[in-house]
PDB file of C-alpha atoms in Angstrom:
ATOM      1  CA  UNK A 194      22.754  30.653  57.296  1.00  0.00           C
ATOM      2  CA  UNK A 195      21.825  28.302  54.470  1.00  0.00           C
ATOM      3  CA  UNK A 196      24.643  27.388  52.096  1.00  0.00           C
ATOM      4  CA  UNK A 197      24.681  29.232  48.783  1.00  0.00           C
ATOM      5  CA  UNK A 198      23.234  27.374  45.819  1.00  0.00           C
ATOM      6  CA  UNK A 199      25.758  25.984  43.357  1.00  0.00           C
ATOM      7  CA  UNK A 200      23.206  25.000  40.734  1.00  0.00           C
ATOM      8  CA  UNK A 201      24.652  27.540  38.298  1.00  0.00           C
ATOM      9  CA  UNK A 202      28.234  26.402  38.815  1.00  0.00           C
ATOM     10  CA  UNK A 203      29.971  23.822  36.665  1.00  0.00           C
ATOM     11  CA  UNK A 204      33.403  22.215  36.692  1.00  0.00           C
ATOM     12  CA  UNK A 205      35.977  22.241  33.926  1.00  0.00           C
ATOM     13  CA  UNK A 206      35.502  18.530  33.151  1.00  0.00           C
ATOM     14  CA  UNK A 207      32.466  18.755  30.803  1.00  0.00           C
ATOM     15  CA  UNK A 208      34.008  21.801  29.136  1.00  0.00           C
ATOM     16  CA  UNK A 209      37.189  19.894  28.303  1.00  0.00           C
ATOM     17  CA  UNK A 210      35.086  17.082  26.821  1.00  0.00           C
ATOM     18  CA  UNK A 211      33.372  19.627  24.569  1.00  0.00           C
ATOM     19  CA  UNK A 212      36.815  20.980  23.683  1.00  0.00           C
ATOM     20  CA  UNK A 213      37.996  17.513  22.621  1.00  0.00           C
ATOM     21  CA  UNK A 214      34.886  17.032  20.459  1.00  0.00           C
ATOM     22  CA  UNK A 215      35.484  20.409  18.825  1.00  0.00           C
ATOM     23  CA  UNK A 216      39.084  19.350  18.167  1.00  0.00           C
ATOM     24  CA  UNK A 217      37.822  16.293  16.269  1.00  0.00           C
ATOM     25  CA  UNK A 218      35.181  18.282  14.383  1.00  0.00           C
ATOM     26  CA  UNK A 219      37.635  20.997  13.365  1.00  0.00           C
ATOM     27  CA  UNK A 220      40.281  18.530  12.221  1.00  0.00           C
ATOM     28  CA  UNK A 221      37.669  16.723  10.134  1.00  0.00           C
ATOM     29  CA  UNK A 222      36.358  19.931   8.552  1.00  0.00           C
ATOM     30  CA  UNK A 223      39.835  21.231   7.722  1.00  0.00           C
ATOM     31  CA  UNK A 224      40.765  17.922   6.090  1.00  0.00           C
ATOM     32  CA  UNK A 225      37.505  17.811   4.101  1.00  0.00           C
ATOM     33  CA  UNK A 226      38.034  21.394   2.940  1.00  0.00           C
ATOM     34  CA  UNK A 227      41.639  20.922   1.864  1.00  0.00           C
ATOM     35  CA  UNK A 228      41.356  17.406   0.430  1.00  0.00           C
ATOM     36  CA  UNK A 229      37.986  17.659  -1.309  1.00  0.00           C
ATOM     37  CA  UNK A 230      37.761  21.304  -2.362  1.00  0.00           C
ATOM     38  CA  UNK A 231      41.401  22.480  -2.491  1.00  0.00           C
ATOM     39  CA  UNK A 232      43.041  19.392  -4.106  1.00  0.00           C
ATOM     40  CA  UNK A 233      45.020  18.320  -1.045  1.00  0.00           C
ATOM     41  CA  UNK A 234      48.417  19.515   0.138  1.00  0.00           C
ATOM     42  CA  UNK A 235      52.074  18.832  -0.609  1.00  0.00           C
ATOM     43  CA  UNK A 236      55.385  20.458   0.245  1.00  0.00           C
ATOM     44  CA  UNK A 237      56.560  20.258  -3.360  1.00  0.00           C
ATOM     45  CA  UNK A 238      54.051  20.293  -6.216  1.00  0.00           C
ATOM     46  CA  UNK A 239      53.539  21.760  -9.681  1.00  0.00           C
ATOM     47  CA  UNK A 240      50.149  22.893  -8.393  1.00  0.00           C
ATOM     48  CA  UNK A 241      51.177  25.707  -6.070  1.00  0.00           C
ATOM     49  CA  UNK A 242      47.832  25.718  -4.276  1.00  0.00           C
ATOM     50  CA  UNK A 243      48.776  22.337  -2.793  1.00  0.00           C
ATOM     51  CA  UNK A 244      51.885  23.922  -1.289  1.00  0.00           C
ATOM     52  CA  UNK A 245      49.773  26.724   0.175  1.00  0.00           C
ATOM     53  CA  UNK A 246      47.258  24.276   1.646  1.00  0.00           C
ATOM     54  CA  UNK A 247      49.874  23.008   4.086  1.00  0.00           C
ATOM     55  CA  UNK A 248      49.772  26.418   5.765  1.00  0.00           C
ATOM     56  CA  UNK A 249      46.149  26.380   7.019  1.00  0.00           C
ATOM     57  CA  UNK A 250      46.472  22.715   7.996  1.00  0.00           C
ATOM     58  CA  UNK A 251      49.609  23.281  10.050  1.00  0.00           C
ATOM     59  CA  UNK A 252      48.391  26.501  11.639  1.00  0.00           C
ATOM     60  CA  UNK A 253      44.853  25.387  12.505  1.00  0.00           C
ATOM     61  CA  UNK A 254      45.294  21.711  13.350  1.00  0.00           C
ATOM     62  CA  UNK A 255      48.968  21.641  14.291  1.00  0.00           C
ATOM     63  CA  UNK A 256      49.424  25.004  15.988  1.00  0.00           C
ATOM     64  CA  UNK A 257      46.063  26.183  17.358  1.00  0.00           C
ATOM     65  CA  UNK A 258      44.322  22.902  18.171  1.00  0.00           C
ATOM     66  CA  UNK A 259      47.410  21.289  19.686  1.00  0.00           C
ATOM     67  CA  UNK A 260      48.124  24.397  21.741  1.00  0.00           C
ATOM     68  CA  UNK A 261      44.522  24.449  22.962  1.00  0.00           C
ATOM     69  CA  UNK A 262      44.683  20.801  23.958  1.00  0.00           C
ATOM     70  CA  UNK A 263      47.954  21.512  25.742  1.00  0.00           C
ATOM     71  CA  UNK A 264      46.295  24.302  27.707  1.00  0.00           C
ATOM     72  CA  UNK A 265      43.387  22.053  28.746  1.00  0.00           C
ATOM     73  CA  UNK A 266      45.681  19.227  29.877  1.00  0.00           C
ATOM     74  CA  UNK A 267      45.744  20.328  33.493  1.00  0.00           C
ATOM     75  CA  UNK A 268      41.950  20.047  33.693  1.00  0.00           C
ATOM     76  CA  UNK A 269      41.559  17.084  31.317  1.00  0.00           C
ATOM     77  CA  UNK A 270      43.949  14.608  33.001  1.00  0.00           C
ATOM     78  CA  UNK A 271      42.169  13.442  36.173  1.00  0.00           C
ATOM     79  CA  UNK A 272      45.153  12.477  38.327  1.00  0.00           C
ATOM     80  CA  UNK A 273      46.075  15.799  39.860  1.00  0.00           C
ATOM     81  CA  UNK A 274      48.463  14.148  42.297  1.00  0.00           C
ATOM     82  CA  UNK A 275      50.974  13.360  39.559  1.00  0.00           C
ATOM     83  CA  UNK A 276      51.854  16.778  38.173  1.00  0.00           C
ATOM     84  CA  UNK A 277      54.758  15.264  36.242  1.00  0.00           C
ATOM     85  CA  UNK A 278      52.343  13.438  33.938  1.00  0.00           C
ATOM     86  CA  UNK A 279      50.335  16.588  33.273  1.00  0.00           C
ATOM     87  CA  UNK A 280      53.478  18.632  32.749  1.00  0.00           C
ATOM     88  CA  UNK A 281      54.945  16.065  30.351  1.00  0.00           C
ATOM     89  CA  UNK A 282      51.780  15.924  28.233  1.00  0.00           C
ATOM     90  CA  UNK A 283      51.536  19.724  28.281  1.00  0.00           C
ATOM     91  CA  UNK A 284      55.157  20.063  27.165  1.00  0.00           C
ATOM     92  CA  UNK A 285      54.742  17.451  24.422  1.00  0.00           C
ATOM     93  CA  UNK A 286      51.636  19.076  22.945  1.00  0.00           C
ATOM     94  CA  UNK A 287      53.132  22.559  23.115  1.00  0.00           C
ATOM     95  CA  UNK A 288      56.325  21.304  21.446  1.00  0.00           C
ATOM     96  CA  UNK A 289      54.245  19.864  18.602  1.00  0.00           C
ATOM     97  CA  UNK A 290      52.307  23.132  18.359  1.00  0.00           C
ATOM     98  CA  UNK A 291      55.477  25.231  18.216  1.00  0.00           C
ATOM     99  CA  UNK A 292      57.023  22.967  15.578  1.00  0.00           C
ATOM    100  CA  UNK A 293      53.885  23.120  13.432  1.00  0.00           C
ATOM    101  CA  UNK A 294      53.692  26.895  13.844  1.00  0.00           C
ATOM    102  CA  UNK A 295      57.284  27.392  12.710  1.00  0.00           C
ATOM    103  CA  UNK A 296      56.845  24.949   9.813  1.00  0.00           C
ATOM    104  CA  UNK A 297      53.620  26.721   8.826  1.00  0.00           C
ATOM    105  CA  UNK A 298      55.470  30.045   8.637  1.00  0.00           C
ATOM    106  CA  UNK A 299      58.244  28.472   6.536  1.00  0.00           C
ATOM    107  CA  UNK A 300      55.673  26.962   4.159  1.00  0.00           C
ATOM    108  CA  UNK A 301      53.866  30.251   3.529  1.00  0.00           C
ATOM    109  CA  UNK A 302      57.132  32.145   2.957  1.00  0.00           C
ATOM    110  CA  UNK A 303      58.202  29.473   0.480  1.00  0.00           C
ATOM    111  CA  UNK A 304      54.852  29.624  -1.324  1.00  0.00           C
ATOM    112  CA  UNK A 305      54.871  33.415  -1.561  1.00  0.00           C
ATOM    113  CA  UNK A 306      58.472  33.526  -2.800  1.00  0.00           C
ATOM    114  CA  UNK A 307      57.656  31.025  -5.559  1.00  0.00           C
ATOM    115  CA  UNK A 308      54.433  32.859  -6.462  1.00  0.00           C
ATOM    116  CA  UNK A 309      56.189  36.272  -6.399  1.00  0.00           C
ATOM    117  CA  UNK A 310      53.855  37.560  -3.685  1.00  0.00           C
ATOM    118  CA  UNK A 311      55.197  40.168  -1.226  1.00  0.00           C
ATOM    119  CA  UNK A 312      55.781  38.981   2.339  1.00  0.00           C
ATOM    120  CA  UNK A 313      54.279  40.441   5.511  1.00  0.00           C
ATOM    121  CA  UNK A 314      51.952  43.004   3.956  1.00  0.00           C
ATOM    122  CA  UNK A 315      48.659  42.081   5.666  1.00  0.00           C
ATOM    123  CA  UNK A 316      47.468  42.349   9.256  1.00  0.00           C
ATOM    124  CA  UNK A 317      46.933  38.576   9.175  1.00  0.00           C
ATOM    125  CA  UNK A 318      50.640  38.031   8.508  1.00  0.00           C
ATOM    126  CA  UNK A 319      51.692  40.532  11.184  1.00  0.00           C
ATOM    127  CA  UNK A 320      49.506  38.933  13.852  1.00  0.00           C
ATOM    128  CA  UNK A 321      50.470  35.420  12.753  1.00  0.00           C
ATOM    129  CA  UNK A 322      54.180  36.132  13.026  1.00  0.00           C
ATOM    130  CA  UNK A 323      53.603  37.804  16.389  1.00  0.00           C
ATOM    131  CA  UNK A 324      51.644  34.792  17.663  1.00  0.00           C
ATOM    132  CA  UNK A 325      54.331  32.279  16.695  1.00  0.00           C
ATOM    133  CA  UNK A 326      57.186  34.434  18.048  1.00  0.00           C
ATOM    134  CA  UNK A 327      55.379  35.096  21.339  1.00  0.00           C
ATOM    135  CA  UNK A 328      54.531  31.400  21.592  1.00  0.00           C
ATOM    136  CA  UNK A 329      58.211  30.567  21.182  1.00  0.00           C
ATOM    137  CA  UNK A 330      59.144  33.059  23.907  1.00  0.00           C
ATOM    138  CA  UNK A 331      56.445  31.667  26.190  1.00  0.00           C
ATOM    139  CA  UNK A 332      57.728  28.146  25.500  1.00  0.00           C
ATOM    140  CA  UNK A 333      61.299  29.076  26.460  1.00  0.00           C
ATOM    141  CA  UNK A 334      60.222  30.882  29.635  1.00  0.00           C
ATOM    142  CA  UNK A 335      58.027  27.957  30.624  1.00  0.00           C
ATOM    143  CA  UNK A 336      60.773  25.440  29.887  1.00  0.00           C
ATOM    144  CA  UNK A 337      63.364  27.195  32.045  1.00  0.00           C
ATOM    145  CA  UNK A 338      60.817  27.843  34.798  1.00  0.00           C
ATOM    146  CA  UNK A 339      59.222  24.388  35.085  1.00  0.00           C
ATOM    147  CA  UNK A 340      61.385  21.837  33.264  1.00  0.00           C
ATOM    148  CA  UNK A 341      64.902  23.133  33.822  1.00  0.00           C
ATOM    149  CA  UNK A 342      66.101  21.567  37.105  1.00  0.00           C
ATOM    150  CA  UNK A 343      67.787  24.710  38.363  1.00  0.00           C
ATOM    151  CA  UNK A 344      64.574  26.736  38.743  1.00  0.00           C
ATOM    152  CA  UNK A 345      63.594  27.645  42.299  1.00  0.00           C
ATOM    153  CA  UNK A 346      60.167  26.549  43.578  1.00  0.00           C
ATOM    154  CA  UNK A 347      59.198  30.069  44.681  1.00  0.00           C
ATOM    155  CA  UNK A 348      60.085  31.421  41.229  1.00  0.00           C
ATOM    156  CA  UNK A 349      57.854  28.792  39.642  1.00  0.00           C
ATOM    157  CA  UNK A 350      54.949  29.700  41.910  1.00  0.00           C
ATOM    158  CA  UNK A 351      55.371  33.427  41.256  1.00  0.00           C
ATOM    159  CA  UNK A 352      55.553  32.965  37.494  1.00  0.00           C
ATOM    160  CA  UNK A 353      52.615  30.492  37.198  1.00  0.00           C
ATOM    161  CA  UNK A 354      49.745  33.044  36.926  1.00  0.00           C
ATOM    162  CA  UNK A 355      51.701  35.047  34.347  1.00  0.00           C
ATOM    163  CA  UNK A 356      52.464  31.878  32.391  1.00  0.00           C
ATOM    164  CA  UNK A 357      48.769  30.975  32.394  1.00  0.00           C
ATOM    165  CA  UNK A 358      47.658  34.474  31.418  1.00  0.00           C
ATOM    166  CA  UNK A 359      50.316  34.837  28.731  1.00  0.00           C
ATOM    167  CA  UNK A 360      49.523  31.446  27.236  1.00  0.00           C
ATOM    168  CA  UNK A 361      45.817  32.242  27.022  1.00  0.00           C
ATOM    169  CA  UNK A 362      46.451  35.649  25.431  1.00  0.00           C
ATOM    170  CA  UNK A 363      48.764  34.142  22.803  1.00  0.00           C
ATOM    171  CA  UNK A 364      46.234  31.392  22.107  1.00  0.00           C
ATOM    172  CA  UNK A 365      43.459  33.955  21.576  1.00  0.00           C
ATOM    173  CA  UNK A 366      45.786  35.956  19.323  1.00  0.00           C
ATOM    174  CA  UNK A 367      46.318  32.815  17.229  1.00  0.00           C
ATOM    175  CA  UNK A 368      42.540  32.273  17.044  1.00  0.00           C
ATOM    176  CA  UNK A 369      42.000  35.858  15.858  1.00  0.00           C
ATOM    177  CA  UNK A 370      44.749  35.438  13.269  1.00  0.00           C
ATOM    178  CA  UNK A 371      43.194  32.229  11.941  1.00  0.00           C
ATOM    179  CA  UNK A 372      39.783  33.891  11.671  1.00  0.00           C
ATOM    180  CA  UNK A 373      41.339  36.700   9.645  1.00  0.00           C
ATOM    181  CA  UNK A 374      43.123  34.172   7.445  1.00  0.00           C
ATOM    182  CA  UNK A 375      39.877  32.304   6.755  1.00  0.00           C
ATOM    183  CA  UNK A 376      38.128  35.539   5.833  1.00  0.00           C
ATOM    184  CA  UNK A 377      41.037  36.539   3.612  1.00  0.00           C
ATOM    185  CA  UNK A 378      40.925  33.179   1.811  1.00  0.00           C
ATOM    186  CA  UNK A 379      37.121  33.316   1.568  1.00  0.00           C
ATOM    187  CA  UNK A 380      37.274  36.674  -0.203  1.00  0.00           C
ATOM    188  CA  UNK A 381      40.242  35.706  -2.393  1.00  0.00           C
ATOM    189  CA  UNK A 382      38.409  32.615  -3.649  1.00  0.00           C
ATOM    190  CA  UNK A 383      35.246  34.631  -4.230  1.00  0.00           C
ATOM    191  CA  UNK A 384      33.125  32.247  -2.188  1.00  0.00           C
ATOM    192  CA  UNK A 385      29.522  33.277  -1.691  1.00  0.00           C
ATOM    193  CA  UNK A 386      27.349  30.202  -1.250  1.00  0.00           C
ATOM    194  CA  UNK A 387      27.839  26.506  -1.650  1.00  0.00           C
ATOM    195  CA  UNK A 388      29.445  23.641   0.238  1.00  0.00           C
ATOM    196  CA  UNK A 389      32.948  25.102   0.383  1.00  0.00           C
ATOM    197  CA  UNK A 390      31.660  28.433   1.679  1.00  0.00           C
ATOM    198  CA  UNK A 391      29.710  26.627   4.407  1.00  0.00           C
ATOM    199  CA  UNK A 392      32.727  24.545   5.422  1.00  0.00           C
ATOM    200  CA  UNK A 393      35.010  27.591   5.663  1.00  0.00           C
ATOM    201  CA  UNK A 394      32.406  29.467   7.719  1.00  0.00           C
ATOM    202  CA  UNK A 395      31.860  26.495  10.030  1.00  0.00           C
ATOM    203  CA  UNK A 396      35.612  26.194  10.562  1.00  0.00           C
ATOM    204  CA  UNK A 397      35.631  29.815  11.710  1.00  0.00           C
ATOM    205  CA  UNK A 398      32.608  29.296  13.955  1.00  0.00           C
ATOM    206  CA  UNK A 399      34.020  26.150  15.572  1.00  0.00           C
ATOM    207  CA  UNK A 400      37.373  27.851  16.108  1.00  0.00           C
ATOM    208  CA  UNK A 401      35.566  30.515  18.122  1.00  0.00           C
ATOM    209  CA  UNK A 402      33.735  27.857  20.149  1.00  0.00           C
ATOM    210  CA  UNK A 403      37.016  26.006  20.720  1.00  0.00           C
ATOM    211  CA  UNK A 404      38.544  29.230  22.061  1.00  0.00           C
ATOM    212  CA  UNK A 405      35.582  29.604  24.431  1.00  0.00           C
ATOM    213  CA  UNK A 406      36.000  26.010  25.630  1.00  0.00           C
ATOM    214  CA  UNK A 407      39.729  26.475  26.265  1.00  0.00           C
ATOM    215  CA  UNK A 408      39.142  29.757  28.082  1.00  0.00           C
ATOM    216  CA  UNK A 409      36.472  28.217  30.297  1.00  0.00           C
ATOM    217  CA  UNK A 410      38.682  25.218  31.018  1.00  0.00           C
ATOM    218  CA  UNK A 411      41.335  27.612  32.330  1.00  0.00           C
ATOM    219  CA  UNK A 412      39.067  29.657  34.610  1.00  0.00           C
ATOM    220  CA  UNK A 413      36.731  26.943  35.902  1.00  0.00           C
ATOM    221  CA  UNK A 414      37.729  24.682  38.815  1.00  0.00           C
ATOM    222  CA  UNK A 415      38.426  21.017  38.239  1.00  0.00           C
ATOM    223  CA  UNK A 416      35.648  19.735  40.512  1.00  0.00           C
ATOM    224  CA  UNK A 417      32.680  20.978  42.496  1.00  0.00           C
TER     225      UNK A 417
END
């Protein structure tokens, strides 16, 4: 019997490269949007919009993009023999993502308290809080399963598919939350056409493509 054709099959390597390029493009677009059109960002400022602008920066670039890069680490780093390197990079990126997510929540609560805006009244805020809390839980479970020296090897192996599945679900939840936040901001600003409207829409589009790249990197094999 002739071997089955693999012409339609690809490895995760080119997908991770696309993911890295999307990371750069998204970071650039977010910075252009916030610095050029939204007057930059600051933790303390008389212009309250600058305080708000820290929130989308931290949540998109710090939380979502760093988490996505952390997920792709196991397919992006070529040396599969040294799992400690992959695990260390994964842990570092996810720690940065968690810190940015928590800081992003603190920033938006601070902004809304100063602006006298009610907290947690939109679906965006509900899903965002859920994403950060679930990410924190996932982080703790992963830490005690794979980093904590007392974890048994069979427990690690049994938990691995659930850790992978849970991480991907939380990441997609964060993507959905960001898309809702962009739409909410788009409508609040009354954007219809123009450069800022295009930038906000392209951020949303590239976030979706980044989610696709991360998802494919998880399910595709490293090599063929």
